[in-house]
Each structure stands twice: as structure tokens, then as C-alpha cells.
Coordinates of C-alpha atoms in Angstrom, one line a residue:
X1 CA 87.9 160.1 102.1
X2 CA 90.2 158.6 104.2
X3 CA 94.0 158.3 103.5
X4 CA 94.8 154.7 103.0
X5 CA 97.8 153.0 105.4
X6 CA 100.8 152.0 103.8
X7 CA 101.0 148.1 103.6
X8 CA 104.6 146.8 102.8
X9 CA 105.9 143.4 101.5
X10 CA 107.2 142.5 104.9
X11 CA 103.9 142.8 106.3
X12 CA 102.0 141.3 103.9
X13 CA 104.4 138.1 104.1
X14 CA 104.1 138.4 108.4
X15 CA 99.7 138.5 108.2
X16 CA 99.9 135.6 105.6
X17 CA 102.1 133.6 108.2
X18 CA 100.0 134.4 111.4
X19 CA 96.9 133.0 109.4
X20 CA 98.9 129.7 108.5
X21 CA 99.4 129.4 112.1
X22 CA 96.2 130.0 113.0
X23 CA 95.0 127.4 110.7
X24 CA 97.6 125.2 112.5
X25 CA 96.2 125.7 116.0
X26 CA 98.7 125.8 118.4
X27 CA 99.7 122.0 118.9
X28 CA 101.5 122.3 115.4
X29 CA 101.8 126.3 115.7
X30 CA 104.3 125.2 118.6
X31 CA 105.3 122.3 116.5
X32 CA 106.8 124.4 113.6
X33 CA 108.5 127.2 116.5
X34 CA 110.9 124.2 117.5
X35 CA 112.0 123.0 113.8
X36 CA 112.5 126.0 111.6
X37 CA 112.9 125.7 107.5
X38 CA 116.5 125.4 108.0
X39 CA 116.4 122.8 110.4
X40 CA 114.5 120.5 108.3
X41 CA 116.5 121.3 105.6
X42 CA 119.7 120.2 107.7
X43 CA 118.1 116.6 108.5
X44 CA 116.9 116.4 105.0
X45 CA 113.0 116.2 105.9
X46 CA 110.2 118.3 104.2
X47 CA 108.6 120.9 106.7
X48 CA 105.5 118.6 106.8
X49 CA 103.1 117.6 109.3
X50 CA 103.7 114.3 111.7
X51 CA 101.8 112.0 113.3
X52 CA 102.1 110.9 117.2
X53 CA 104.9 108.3 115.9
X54 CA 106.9 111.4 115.0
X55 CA 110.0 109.4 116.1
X56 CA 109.1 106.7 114.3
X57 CA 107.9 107.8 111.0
X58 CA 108.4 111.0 110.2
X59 CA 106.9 111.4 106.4
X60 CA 103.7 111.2 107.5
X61 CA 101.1 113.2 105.1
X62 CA 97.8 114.7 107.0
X63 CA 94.6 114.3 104.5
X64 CA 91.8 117.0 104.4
X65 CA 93.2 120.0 106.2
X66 CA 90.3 121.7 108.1
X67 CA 90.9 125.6 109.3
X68 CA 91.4 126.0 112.9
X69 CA 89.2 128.9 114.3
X70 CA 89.0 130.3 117.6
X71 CA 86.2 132.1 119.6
X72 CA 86.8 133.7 122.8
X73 CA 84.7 132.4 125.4
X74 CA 84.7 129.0 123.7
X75 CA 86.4 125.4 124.3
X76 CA 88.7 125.1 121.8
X77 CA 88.1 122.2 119.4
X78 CA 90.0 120.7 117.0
X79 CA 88.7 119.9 113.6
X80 CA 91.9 118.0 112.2
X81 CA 92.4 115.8 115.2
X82 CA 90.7 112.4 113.3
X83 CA 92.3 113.6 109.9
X84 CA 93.7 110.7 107.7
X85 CA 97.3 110.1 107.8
X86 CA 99.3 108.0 105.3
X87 CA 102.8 107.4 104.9
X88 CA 104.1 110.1 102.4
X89 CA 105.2 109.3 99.0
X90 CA 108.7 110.5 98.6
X91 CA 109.2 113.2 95.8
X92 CA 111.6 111.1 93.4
X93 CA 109.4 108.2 93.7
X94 CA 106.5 110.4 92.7
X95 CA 108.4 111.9 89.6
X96 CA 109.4 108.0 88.5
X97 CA 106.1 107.2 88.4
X98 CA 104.9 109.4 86.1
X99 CA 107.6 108.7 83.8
X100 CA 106.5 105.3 83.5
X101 CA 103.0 106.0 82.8
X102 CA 104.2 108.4 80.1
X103 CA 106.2 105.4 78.5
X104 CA 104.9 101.8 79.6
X105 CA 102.5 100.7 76.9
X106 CA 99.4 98.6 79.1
X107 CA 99.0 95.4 78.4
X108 CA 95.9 93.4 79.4
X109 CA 96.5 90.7 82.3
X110 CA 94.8 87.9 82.1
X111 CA 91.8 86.7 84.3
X112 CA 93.6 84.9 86.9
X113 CA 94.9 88.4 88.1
X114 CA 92.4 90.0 88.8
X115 CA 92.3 86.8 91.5
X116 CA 93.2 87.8 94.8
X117 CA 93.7 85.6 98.2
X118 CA 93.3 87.2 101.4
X119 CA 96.4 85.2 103.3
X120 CA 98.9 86.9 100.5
X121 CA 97.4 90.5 101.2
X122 CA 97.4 90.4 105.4
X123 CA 99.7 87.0 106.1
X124 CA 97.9 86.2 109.3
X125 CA 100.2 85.6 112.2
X126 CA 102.4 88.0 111.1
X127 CA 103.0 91.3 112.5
X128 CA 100.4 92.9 109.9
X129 CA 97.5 93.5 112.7
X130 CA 96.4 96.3 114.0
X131 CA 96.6 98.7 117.1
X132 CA 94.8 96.9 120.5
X133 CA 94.1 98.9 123.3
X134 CA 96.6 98.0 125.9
X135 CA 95.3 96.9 129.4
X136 CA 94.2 99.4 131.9
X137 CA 92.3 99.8 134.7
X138 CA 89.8 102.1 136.8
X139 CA 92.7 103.4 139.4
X140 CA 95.1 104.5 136.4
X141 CA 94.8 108.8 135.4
X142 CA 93.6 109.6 132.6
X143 CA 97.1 111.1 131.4
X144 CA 98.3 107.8 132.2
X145 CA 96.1 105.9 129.9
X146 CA 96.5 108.0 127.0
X147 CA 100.5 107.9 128.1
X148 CA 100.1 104.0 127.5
X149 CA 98.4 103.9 124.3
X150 CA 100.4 106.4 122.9
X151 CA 103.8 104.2 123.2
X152 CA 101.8 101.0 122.0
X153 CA 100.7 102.2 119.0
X154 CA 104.6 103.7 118.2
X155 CA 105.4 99.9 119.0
X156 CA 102.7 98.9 117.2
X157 CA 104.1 101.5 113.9
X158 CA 107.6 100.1 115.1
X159 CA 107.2 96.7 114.6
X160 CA 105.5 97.2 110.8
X161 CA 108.3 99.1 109.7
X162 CA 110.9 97.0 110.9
X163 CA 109.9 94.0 108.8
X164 CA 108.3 95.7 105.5
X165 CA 109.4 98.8 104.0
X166 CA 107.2 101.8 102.7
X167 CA 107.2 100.8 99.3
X168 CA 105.5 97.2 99.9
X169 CA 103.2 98.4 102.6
X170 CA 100.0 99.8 101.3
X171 CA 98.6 103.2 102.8
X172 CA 97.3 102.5 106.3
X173 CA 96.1 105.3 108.8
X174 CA 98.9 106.1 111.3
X175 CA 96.2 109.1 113.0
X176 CA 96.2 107.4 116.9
X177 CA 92.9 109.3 117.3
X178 CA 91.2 107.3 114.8
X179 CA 91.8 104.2 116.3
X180 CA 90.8 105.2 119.4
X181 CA 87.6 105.6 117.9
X182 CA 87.5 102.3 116.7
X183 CA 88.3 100.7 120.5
X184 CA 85.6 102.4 121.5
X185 CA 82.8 101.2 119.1
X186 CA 84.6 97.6 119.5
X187 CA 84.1 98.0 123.3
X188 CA 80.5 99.0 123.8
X189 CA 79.6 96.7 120.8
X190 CA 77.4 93.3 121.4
X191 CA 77.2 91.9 117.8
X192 CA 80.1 94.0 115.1
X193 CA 78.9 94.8 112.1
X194 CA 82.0 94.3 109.3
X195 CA 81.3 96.6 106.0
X196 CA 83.0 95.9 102.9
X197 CA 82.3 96.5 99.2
X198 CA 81.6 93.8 97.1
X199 CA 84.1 94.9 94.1
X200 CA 87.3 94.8 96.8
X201 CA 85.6 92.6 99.9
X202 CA 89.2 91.2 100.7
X203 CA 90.8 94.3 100.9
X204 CA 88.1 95.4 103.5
X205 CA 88.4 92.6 105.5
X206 CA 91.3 91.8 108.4
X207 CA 92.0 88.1 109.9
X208 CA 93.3 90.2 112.4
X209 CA 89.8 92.0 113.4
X210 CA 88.2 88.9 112.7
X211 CA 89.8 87.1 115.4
X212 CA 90.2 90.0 117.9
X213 CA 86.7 90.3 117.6
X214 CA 85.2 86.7 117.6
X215 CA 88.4 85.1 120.4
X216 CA 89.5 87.3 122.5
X217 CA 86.0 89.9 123.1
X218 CA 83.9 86.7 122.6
X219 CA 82.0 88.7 120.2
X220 CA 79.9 87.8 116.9
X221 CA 80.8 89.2 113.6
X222 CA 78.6 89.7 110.8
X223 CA 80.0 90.4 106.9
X224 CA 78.6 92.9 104.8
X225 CA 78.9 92.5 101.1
X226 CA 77.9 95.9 100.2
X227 CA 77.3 97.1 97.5
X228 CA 75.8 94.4 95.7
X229 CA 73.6 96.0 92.4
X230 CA 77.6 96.9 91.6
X231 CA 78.8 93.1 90.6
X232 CA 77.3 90.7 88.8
X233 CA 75.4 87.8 91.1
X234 CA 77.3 84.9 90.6
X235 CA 80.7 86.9 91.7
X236 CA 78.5 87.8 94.9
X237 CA 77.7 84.4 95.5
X238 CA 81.5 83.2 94.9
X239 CA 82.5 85.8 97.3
X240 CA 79.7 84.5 100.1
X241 CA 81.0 81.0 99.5
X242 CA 84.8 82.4 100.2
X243 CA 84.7 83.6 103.4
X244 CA 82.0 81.4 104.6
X245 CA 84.6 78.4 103.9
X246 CA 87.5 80.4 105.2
X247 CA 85.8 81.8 108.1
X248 CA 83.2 79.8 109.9
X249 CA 82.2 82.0 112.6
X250 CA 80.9 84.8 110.4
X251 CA 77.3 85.8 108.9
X252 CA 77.3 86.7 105.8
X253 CA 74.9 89.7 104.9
X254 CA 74.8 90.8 101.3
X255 CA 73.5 94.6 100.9
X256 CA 72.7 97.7 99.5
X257 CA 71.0 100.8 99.4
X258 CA 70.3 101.7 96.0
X259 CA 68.7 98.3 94.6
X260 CA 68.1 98.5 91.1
X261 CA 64.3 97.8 89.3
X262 CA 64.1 94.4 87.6
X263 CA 62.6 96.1 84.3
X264 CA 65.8 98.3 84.0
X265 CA 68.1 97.6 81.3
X266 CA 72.2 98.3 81.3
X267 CA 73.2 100.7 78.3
X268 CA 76.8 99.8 78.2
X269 CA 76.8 103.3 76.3
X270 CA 75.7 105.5 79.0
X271 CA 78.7 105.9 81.0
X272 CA 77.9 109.0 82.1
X273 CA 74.7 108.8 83.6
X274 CA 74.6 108.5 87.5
X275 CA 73.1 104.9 88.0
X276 CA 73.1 104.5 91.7
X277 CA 70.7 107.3 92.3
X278 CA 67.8 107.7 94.8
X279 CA 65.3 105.3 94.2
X280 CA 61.7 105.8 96.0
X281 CA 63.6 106.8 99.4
X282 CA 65.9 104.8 101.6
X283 CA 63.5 102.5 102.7
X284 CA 64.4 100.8 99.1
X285 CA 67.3 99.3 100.9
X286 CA 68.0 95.4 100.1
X287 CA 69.1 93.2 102.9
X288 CA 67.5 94.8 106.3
X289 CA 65.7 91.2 106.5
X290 CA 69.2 89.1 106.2
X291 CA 70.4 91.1 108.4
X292 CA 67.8 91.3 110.9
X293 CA 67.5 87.7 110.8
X294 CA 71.6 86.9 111.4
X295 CA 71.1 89.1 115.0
X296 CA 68.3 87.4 115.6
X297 CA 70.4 84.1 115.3
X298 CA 73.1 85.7 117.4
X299 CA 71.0 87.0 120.3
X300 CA 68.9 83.8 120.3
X301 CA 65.7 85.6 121.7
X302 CA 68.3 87.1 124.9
X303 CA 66.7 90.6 123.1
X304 CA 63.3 91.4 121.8
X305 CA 63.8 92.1 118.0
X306 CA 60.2 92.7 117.6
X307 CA 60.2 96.2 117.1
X308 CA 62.6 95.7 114.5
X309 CA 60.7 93.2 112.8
X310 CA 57.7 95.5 112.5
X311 CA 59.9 98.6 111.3
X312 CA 60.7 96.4 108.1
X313 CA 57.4 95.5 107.6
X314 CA 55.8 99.2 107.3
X315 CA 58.6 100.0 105.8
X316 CA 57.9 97.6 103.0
X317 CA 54.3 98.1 103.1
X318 CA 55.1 102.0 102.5
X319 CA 57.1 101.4 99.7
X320 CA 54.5 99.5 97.9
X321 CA 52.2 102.3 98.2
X322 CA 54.4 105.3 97.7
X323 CA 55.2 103.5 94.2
X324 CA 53.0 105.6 92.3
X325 CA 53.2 108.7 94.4
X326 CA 55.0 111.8 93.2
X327 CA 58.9 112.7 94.8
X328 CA 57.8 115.6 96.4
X329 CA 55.2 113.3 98.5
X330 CA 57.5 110.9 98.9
X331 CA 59.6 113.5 101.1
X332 CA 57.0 114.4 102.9
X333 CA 56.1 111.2 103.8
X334 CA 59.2 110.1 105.6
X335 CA 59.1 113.3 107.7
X336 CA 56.5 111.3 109.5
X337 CA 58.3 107.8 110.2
X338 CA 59.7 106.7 113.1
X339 CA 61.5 109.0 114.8
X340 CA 65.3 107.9 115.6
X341 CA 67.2 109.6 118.4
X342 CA 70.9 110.1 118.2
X343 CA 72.9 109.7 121.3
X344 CA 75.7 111.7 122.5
X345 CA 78.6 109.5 124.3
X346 CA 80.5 111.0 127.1
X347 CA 84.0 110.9 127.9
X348 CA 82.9 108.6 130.5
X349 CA 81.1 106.0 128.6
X350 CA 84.0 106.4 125.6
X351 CA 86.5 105.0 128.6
X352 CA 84.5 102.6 130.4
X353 CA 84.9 99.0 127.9
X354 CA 81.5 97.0 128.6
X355 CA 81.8 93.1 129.5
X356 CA 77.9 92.9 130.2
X357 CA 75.8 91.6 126.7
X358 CA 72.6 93.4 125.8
X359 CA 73.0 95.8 128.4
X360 CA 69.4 97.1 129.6
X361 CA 67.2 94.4 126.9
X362 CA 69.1 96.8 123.9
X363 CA 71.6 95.5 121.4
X364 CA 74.3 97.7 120.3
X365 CA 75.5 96.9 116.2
X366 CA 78.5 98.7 115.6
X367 CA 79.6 99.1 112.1
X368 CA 83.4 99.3 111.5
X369 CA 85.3 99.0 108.2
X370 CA 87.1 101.0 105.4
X371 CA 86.4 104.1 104.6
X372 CA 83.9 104.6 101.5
X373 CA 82.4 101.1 102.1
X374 CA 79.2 102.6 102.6
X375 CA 79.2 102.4 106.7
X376 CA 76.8 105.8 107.0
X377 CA 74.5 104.7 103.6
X378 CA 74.1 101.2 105.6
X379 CA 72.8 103.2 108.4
X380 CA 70.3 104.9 106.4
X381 CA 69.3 102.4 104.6
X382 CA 68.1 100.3 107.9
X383 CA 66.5 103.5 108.8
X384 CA 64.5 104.0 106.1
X385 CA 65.6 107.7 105.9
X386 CA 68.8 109.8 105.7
X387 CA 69.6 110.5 109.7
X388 CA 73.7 110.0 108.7
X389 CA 75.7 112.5 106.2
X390 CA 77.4 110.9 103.4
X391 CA 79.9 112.0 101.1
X392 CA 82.3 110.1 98.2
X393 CA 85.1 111.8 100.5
X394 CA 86.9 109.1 102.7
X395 CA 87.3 110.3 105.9
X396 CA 83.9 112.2 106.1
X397 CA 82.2 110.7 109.5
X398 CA 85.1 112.1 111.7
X399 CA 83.8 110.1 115.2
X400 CA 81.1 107.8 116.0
X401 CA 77.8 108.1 117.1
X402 CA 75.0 106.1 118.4
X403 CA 71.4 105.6 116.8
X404 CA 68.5 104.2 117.8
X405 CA 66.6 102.0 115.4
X406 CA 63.9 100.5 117.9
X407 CA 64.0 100.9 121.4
X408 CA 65.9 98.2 121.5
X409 CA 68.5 98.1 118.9
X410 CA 71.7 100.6 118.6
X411 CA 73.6 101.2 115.6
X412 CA 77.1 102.6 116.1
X413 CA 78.8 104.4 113.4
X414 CA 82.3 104.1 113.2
X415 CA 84.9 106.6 111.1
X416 CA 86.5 104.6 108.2
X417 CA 89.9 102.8 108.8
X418 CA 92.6 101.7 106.9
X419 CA 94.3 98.4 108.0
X420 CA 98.2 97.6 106.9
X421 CA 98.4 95.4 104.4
X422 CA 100.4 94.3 101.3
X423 CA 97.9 95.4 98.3
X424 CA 98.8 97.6 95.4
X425 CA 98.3 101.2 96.6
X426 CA 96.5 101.5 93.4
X427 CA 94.1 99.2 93.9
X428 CA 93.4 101.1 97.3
X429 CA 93.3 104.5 95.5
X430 CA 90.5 102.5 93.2
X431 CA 88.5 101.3 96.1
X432 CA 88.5 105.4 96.7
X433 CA 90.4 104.7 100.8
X434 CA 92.3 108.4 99.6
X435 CA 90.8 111.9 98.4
X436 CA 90.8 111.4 94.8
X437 CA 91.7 115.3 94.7
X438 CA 94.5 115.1 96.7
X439 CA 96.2 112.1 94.9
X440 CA 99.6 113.3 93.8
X441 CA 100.1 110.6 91.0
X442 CA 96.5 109.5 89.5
X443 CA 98.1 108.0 86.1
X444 CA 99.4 104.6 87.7
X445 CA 96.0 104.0 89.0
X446 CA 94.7 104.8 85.4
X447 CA 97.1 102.1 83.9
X448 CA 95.9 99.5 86.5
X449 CA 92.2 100.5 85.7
X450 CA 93.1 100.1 82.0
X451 CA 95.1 96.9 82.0
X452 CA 92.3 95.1 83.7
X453 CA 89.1 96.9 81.8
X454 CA 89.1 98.1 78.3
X455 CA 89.3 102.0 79.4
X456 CA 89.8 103.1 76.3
X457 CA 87.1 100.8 74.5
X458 CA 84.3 101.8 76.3
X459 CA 85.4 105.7 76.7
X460 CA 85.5 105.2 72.7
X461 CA 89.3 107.2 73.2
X462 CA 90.4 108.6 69.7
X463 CA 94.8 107.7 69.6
X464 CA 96.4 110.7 68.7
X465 CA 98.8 108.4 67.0
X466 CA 96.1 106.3 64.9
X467 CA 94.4 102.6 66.1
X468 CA 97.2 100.6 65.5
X469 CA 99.5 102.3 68.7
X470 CA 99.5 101.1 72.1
X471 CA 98.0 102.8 74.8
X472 CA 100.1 104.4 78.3
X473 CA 98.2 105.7 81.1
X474 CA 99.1 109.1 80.3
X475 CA 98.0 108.9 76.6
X476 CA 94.2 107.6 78.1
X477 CA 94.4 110.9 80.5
X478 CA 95.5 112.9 77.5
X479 CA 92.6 111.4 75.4
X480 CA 90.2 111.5 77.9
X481 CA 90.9 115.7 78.3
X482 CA 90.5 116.3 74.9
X483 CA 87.4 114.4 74.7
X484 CA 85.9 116.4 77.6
X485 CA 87.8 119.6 76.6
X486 CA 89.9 119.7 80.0
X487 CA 92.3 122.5 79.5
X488 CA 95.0 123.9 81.8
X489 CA 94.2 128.4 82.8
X490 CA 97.5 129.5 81.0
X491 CA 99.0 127.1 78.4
X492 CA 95.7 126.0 77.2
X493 CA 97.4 122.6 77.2
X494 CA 95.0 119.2 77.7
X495 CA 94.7 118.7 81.7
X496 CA 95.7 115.0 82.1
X497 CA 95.8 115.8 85.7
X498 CA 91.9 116.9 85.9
X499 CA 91.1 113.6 83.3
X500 CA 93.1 111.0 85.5
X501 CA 91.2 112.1 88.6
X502 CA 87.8 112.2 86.5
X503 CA 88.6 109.0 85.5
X504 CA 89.1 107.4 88.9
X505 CA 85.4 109.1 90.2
X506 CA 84.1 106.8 87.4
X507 CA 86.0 103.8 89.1
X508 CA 84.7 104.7 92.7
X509 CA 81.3 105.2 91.6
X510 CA 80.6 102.2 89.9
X511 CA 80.4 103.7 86.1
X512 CA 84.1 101.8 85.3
X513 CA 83.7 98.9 87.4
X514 CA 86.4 96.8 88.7
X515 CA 85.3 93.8 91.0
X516 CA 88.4 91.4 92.4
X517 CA 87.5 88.2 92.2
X518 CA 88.1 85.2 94.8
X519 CA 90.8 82.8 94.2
X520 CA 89.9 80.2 91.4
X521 CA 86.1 82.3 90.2
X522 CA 87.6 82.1 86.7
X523 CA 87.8 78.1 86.4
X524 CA 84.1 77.4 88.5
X525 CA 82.1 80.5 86.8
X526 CA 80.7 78.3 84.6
X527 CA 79.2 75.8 87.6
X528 CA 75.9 77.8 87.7
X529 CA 75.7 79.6 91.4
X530 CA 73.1 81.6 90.7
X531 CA 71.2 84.6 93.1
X532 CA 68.0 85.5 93.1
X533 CA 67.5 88.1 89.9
X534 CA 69.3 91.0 90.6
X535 CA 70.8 92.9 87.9
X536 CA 74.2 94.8 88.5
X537 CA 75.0 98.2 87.3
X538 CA 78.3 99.4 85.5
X539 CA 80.9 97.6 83.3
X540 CA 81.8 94.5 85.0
X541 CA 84.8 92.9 84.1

């Protein structure tokens, strides 16, 4: 056998550094040549990543780190280049946080709270929008264009910080990439589809899009309140009402792809159970109808939605007849539905904005909004089948790309982005924008969850401390880990880290539910706007 080589320390320490620079690639590999340790250490920065507004932001934290590999032979590609970014948390501001969720006792707020107004969260007019594409034409480089929109968007970051500072901003992407992506889908779009989720709709939805889209591209834009078995149906309908009044040029489109049966009941006991599960295929969807009938308004018969039309009724007609057929079969059956072809884009057609509507008789639907809104399920949904990858992760569809429904409508898919606004970063960390595993401080969240639902009530918490003492955020995480026997590896100590982010997967699935209401839903409740029946899922407070 073989002697074995020595392998020292020091080389041990220099393979583990070439494979972080590998995992780098060699944008940031050159990136962390030019600023050693020390030199960070001098300027009193973390040796971190940075966005393209290096100069103007430097804290900039990169979400969901993908490992760079290299083949020979091969173009090189790079898997982090539409990665979140948020501005980072500084580490004292982190460690006073948890300090107070160790020692604030919650208090309930009252109803009126939970209330939220769109004008206080985005202040239209003011210098909360978001990134344009600057002005360019046909005899400009290519270098020269991506030149251009690289100094208007640190403008663009310029500007924001100049009149708010970090800690009243909310987390907004600062990834240059990502918008891109969204320039594109607005460009090539005829009729923008606008996804938000019917617990935090306001949050998800920018005056600033919203007149980009309808005044200056002379485009329509349809709402989507998705989402909807999640709150209760008068809160839907309060919701329609609001941005109907406070909008007039959109269509309002309520949706979702898990619709719940009429002869379920809510346990309020069985928290754990997964509720928004698979039911009888995707075809189950609710709202392909509204929806079809809003473009139909739009196009005004410019486009034949006939094809369209039909989809929906097989559709419908198969669901009726699969309703006493087996899962298996089920499966098997949509293997033989319409085939829909996905369409590459070229670097071409990404650069080229189109000013001509229905191009070809075929109407392109782009669907843009937040990340974790449901954008990909949507897609599925009006399918009738799973063509789109979904995941609880925001951030998961990295770049758009086209689908045909019918031969003559488009769906565009768009990633997920975060506009600037002035909402509590917890309530954003709740609507699940950030990698729940890759929060740093869960507890604050906890305590927002907590002071606007009964946390502890329904989780039937045990005090360590008896009934009578008030509940912190930490002492819910602490409770919650001994109840599920969450444990740290060495001190055998109760994991409040592992129970915060467990309890904040509840939140963004729907099993603790949180809706925001509109301003005022708390005086007119009782005024009887009703929906047809639809029965919500979760705990709705």
C-alpha cells in the first residue's frame, strides 16, 4: 500500500481558500485580490460582498449563495448574478434587537393597526420609485448601454439614500440584474399582470409601477389578489373596493390556486396540518374566468381569445369528471393536455423594447410583483398543470421566461422584486420577501406576529414562569422549542433560533395568518360585503 503524502496546516488553509475563490468566480475572486482583510479592517467595513453601487452603498448583503463551477470547453455562466441583495443589518443593531425581544413584554395593539394606507408606505411623488431604464437607442454599443444603466440605477440608490436612512427604509433589491429583468418583461408586455397576496396586497403594490405602467408605456394593468382561500371574504372584498376607488385604471382579479371544497371545515386546532395542498390537479385553480374576461375587456376583440376560452372550458369539464378518479389517474391524465411550449428569448429580443400591441394576433401577459406572491403558481394554475418550478424560497425563478397558453396568448414570468418602501422590515420578513433561513434576527418578527395574533393562545405555549407572566418574543421561541423538543448539538439547550424560524414558515404559509387590512375595514366590517361562499384557511385575525 501506498505511503500517504504529508498534508500540512498551511496547505490545508491554501486548498480551503482556492475553493472559496472558486465559489466566488472571478468577478469577486478579483474583487477580494484588491481589498485584503486588513484593508477592510482599516476603513472599518466587513469583507463582504457589494453590489454594482459599491460606491454608493457598500453593506450590501448577497442572498442564496450558489457555487460557481467551471468546465473547460464551456461558456462560463454565472449562477449568482440575479441573487437577492439587501442592505445589511449592521452587527450592533442586530445584537440590540435581540436584547429587546429578550426583555419587551408584547402587548396586543389594537385593530386599527393592523390598518395600513398605501400613500404612508410609498409617499407617491417622492423619490421612493423605482429604477427606469434610461433612454437609448439602436446606434449606441452594447457596452454603452449597460454603461448607462449602470450610473442610473447608482443615481437611482443615490437619491434614496440621501433622503431616508437604512433604518427607515425597508429591504429593497439593490441586484441591477434583477431589474433588468423586470425592463424587459415590462417592454415586451401588452397587458401587465400585477401579483400580490391578499394578506399584505399594499405592500406588493407600487403607485410608482402603476403609473409607469398605465401613463408613460400606455399600457393596462391588471391586480391580482392572490391568494384568496388565505383571508376571510369580506376582507377580500374590502381590499377590491380599495384599490378600485384609489386606482381607476386597474382590473381587479381575485385568485388562487389551491381553492378550498365548500364541505371542508377549519379545525382551529390543527395547526399543523398543511392546508393548501394539491387539490384534484392545477386545473382546480379559481379565477382563470376573471381573468380571462378583464383581457378580453382590454384587447376589445384586437386578439382572438377563443382558444383561451375553450382551454377553460375542458379544463372545467375535466375536473368534473376526474372528481371520482384515483390520484395516480389524475397524473396521468394531465400528461395528455395541451401541450405548452416554452420560449427561449435572445439577447436580441431582451434589448429590442416593443411599441407595436398584439404583435403577430398574440398577446403577451407578463406577471411582475414581489417575490413569494405566487407569480410561478399563477402560471400553473392558468395552465392547468405544473410547467413552472415553485419553491417557499424567494428569489427561486432567477430570469423570466415565456409560455404559451393558446396560440395566441403569452405568459411572461418575471423574478420576484422588492420595491423601496417605508414598511416594518418585519412585516416584509412575514410576507416571506427574505430566506427565512438566512434571517439573522427572527425574534422581532415573532413579537410582531404575536402582538397582532394570539401566538401563544393558539400554539397552547406552556410559561415557564406560570399564566399570570407576560410573554417576550424570545420566551414564545423558547416555549415553542421545548414544545417541539428543538435542542442545540452541544449544550442541549432549547433552540429558540430553529423555533423562531419554524414559527415564521407557519406565518408564510398560511397556518398563523396575518392579513393587513385597508384603512377604516374595522369601523364598515359590519356593513355586509359579502363574496360568493368561499371559506378561508388558517387563523385569521
Amino acid at each position: 500500500m501506498p505511503r500517504k503524502k504529508p498534508f500540512s496546516n498551511k496547505q490545508k488553509k491554501k486548498q480551503l481558500q482556492d475553493k472559496r475563490e472558486r465559489k466566488r468566480g472571478p468577478l469577486e475572486a478579483g474583487r477580494s485580490e484588491s481589498k485584503s482583510r486588513s484593508q477592510s479592517r482599516e476603513r472599518g467595513e466587513e469583507n463582504t460582498d457589494t453590489s454594482d453601487s459599491e460606491s454608493v452603498r457598500p453593506q450590501v448583503r448577497k442572498i442564496n449563495q450558489q457555487p460557481q463551477v467551471f468546465r473547460p470547453g464551456e461558456k462560463s455562466y454565472d449562477p449568482n448574478r440575479y441573487r437577492l441583495q439587501f442592505e445589511r443589518d449592521s452587527k450592533e443593531e442586530i445584537e440590540r434587537r435581540k436584547k429587546v425581544a429578550q426583555e419587551k413584554i408584547l402587548e396586543p395593539v389594537e385593530e386599527a393597526d393592523v390598518e395600513v394606507d398605501i400613500e404612508k408606505i410609498y409617499r407617491p411623488g417622492s423619490v421612493l420609485d423605482f429604477p427606469k431604464r434610461p433612454a437609448w437607442s439602436y446606434e449606441m454599443s452594447k457596452e454603452a448601454v449597460l454603461s448607462q444603466e449602470e450610473r442610473a440605477f447608482k443615481e437611482y440608490l443615490q437619491k434614496i439614500y440621501e433622503k431616508h436612512t437604512p433604518q427607515e427604509l425597508s429591504y429593497f433589491d439593490h441586484n441591477l440584474e434583477t431589474w433588468r429583468q423586470l425592463w424587459r418583461v415590462l417592454e415586451m408586455s401588452d397587458i401587465v399582470l400585477l401579483i400580490t397576496d391578499i394578506r399584505h396586497p399594499v405592500l406588493h403594490f407600487s403607485p410608482a409601477l402603476y403609473d409607469y405602467v398605465t401613463r408613460e408605456l400606455g399600457r393596462s394593468l391588471i391586480l391580482v389578489l392572490n391568494k384568496i382561500d388565505l383571508a376571510p371574504p369580506s376582507l377580500v372584498v374590502a381590499w377590491q373596493h380599495y384599490f378600485q376607488e384609489k386606482f381607476p385604471q386597474v382590473h381587479v382579479v381575485c385568485f388562487t390556486s389551491y381553492p378550498r371544497h365548500p364541505d371542508e371545515e377549519q379545525d382551529p386546532s390543527a395547526v399543523f396540518k398543511k392546508r393548501r395542498k394539491r387539490r384534484r390537479g392545477w386545473n382546480a385553480a379559481l379565477g382563470p374566468s376573471q381573468l380571462l374576461r378583464a383581457c378580453e375587456i382590454i384587447t376589445a376583440g384586437k386578439v382572438d381569445l377563443t382558444s383561451w376560452r375553450e382551454k377553460i372550458e375542458r379544463d372545467s369539464a375535466a375536473l368534473l369528471n376526474a372528481a371520482c378518479v384515483e390520484d395516480d389517474h389524475e397524473e396521468k391524465d394531465e400528461d395528455e393536455t395541451d401541450v405548452v411550449v416554452a420560449q427561449q428569448v435572445t439577447d436580441a429580443e431582451l434589448g429590442t423594447p416593443s411599441r407595436e400591441r398584439y404583435k403577430d394576433g398574440v398577446l403577451s401577459i407578463g406577471c411582475v410583483g414581489f417575490p413569494n406572491v405566487g407569480k410561478s403558481s399563477l402560471i400553473n394554475g392558468l395552465v392547468g398543470r405544473k410547467i413552472v418550478s415553485v419553491s417557499r424560497t424567494p428569489g427561486h425563478t432567477k430570469y423570466f421566461q415565456t409560455y404559451f397558453l393558446t396560440p395566441t396568448v403569452r405568459l411572461c414570468d418575471c423574478p420576484g422584486l422588492i420595491f423601496p418602501s417605508l414598511i416594518d422590515k418585519q412585516q416584509q420578513l412575514l410576507a416571506g420577501i427574505y430566506p427565512i433561513a438566512q434571517i439573522q434576527e427572527p425574534y422581532t418578527s415573532v413579537g410582531y406576529l404575536s402582538c397582532r395574533i394570539p401566538v401563544a393562545k393558539l400554539l397552547k405555549l406552556n410559561h415557564p414562569d406560570g399564566e399570570d407572566q407576560g410573554w417576550t418574543a424570545w420566551g414564545i421561541c423558547e416555549a415553542w422549542a421545548d414544545k417541539r423538543g428543538y435542542k442545540t448539538a452541544k449544550a442541549s439547550r432549547s433552540d429558540t433560533y430553529r423555533a423562531a424560524n419554524s414559527l415564521l414558515r407557519l406565518a408564510v404559509d398560511g397556518r398563523l395568518c396575518l392579513c393587513m387590512r385597508p384603512p377604516g375595514y374595522s369601523h364598515q366590517k359590519g356593513m355586509g360585503l359579502t363574496l360568493p361562499p368561499s371559506p378561508s384557511l388558517g387563523f385569521h385575525y
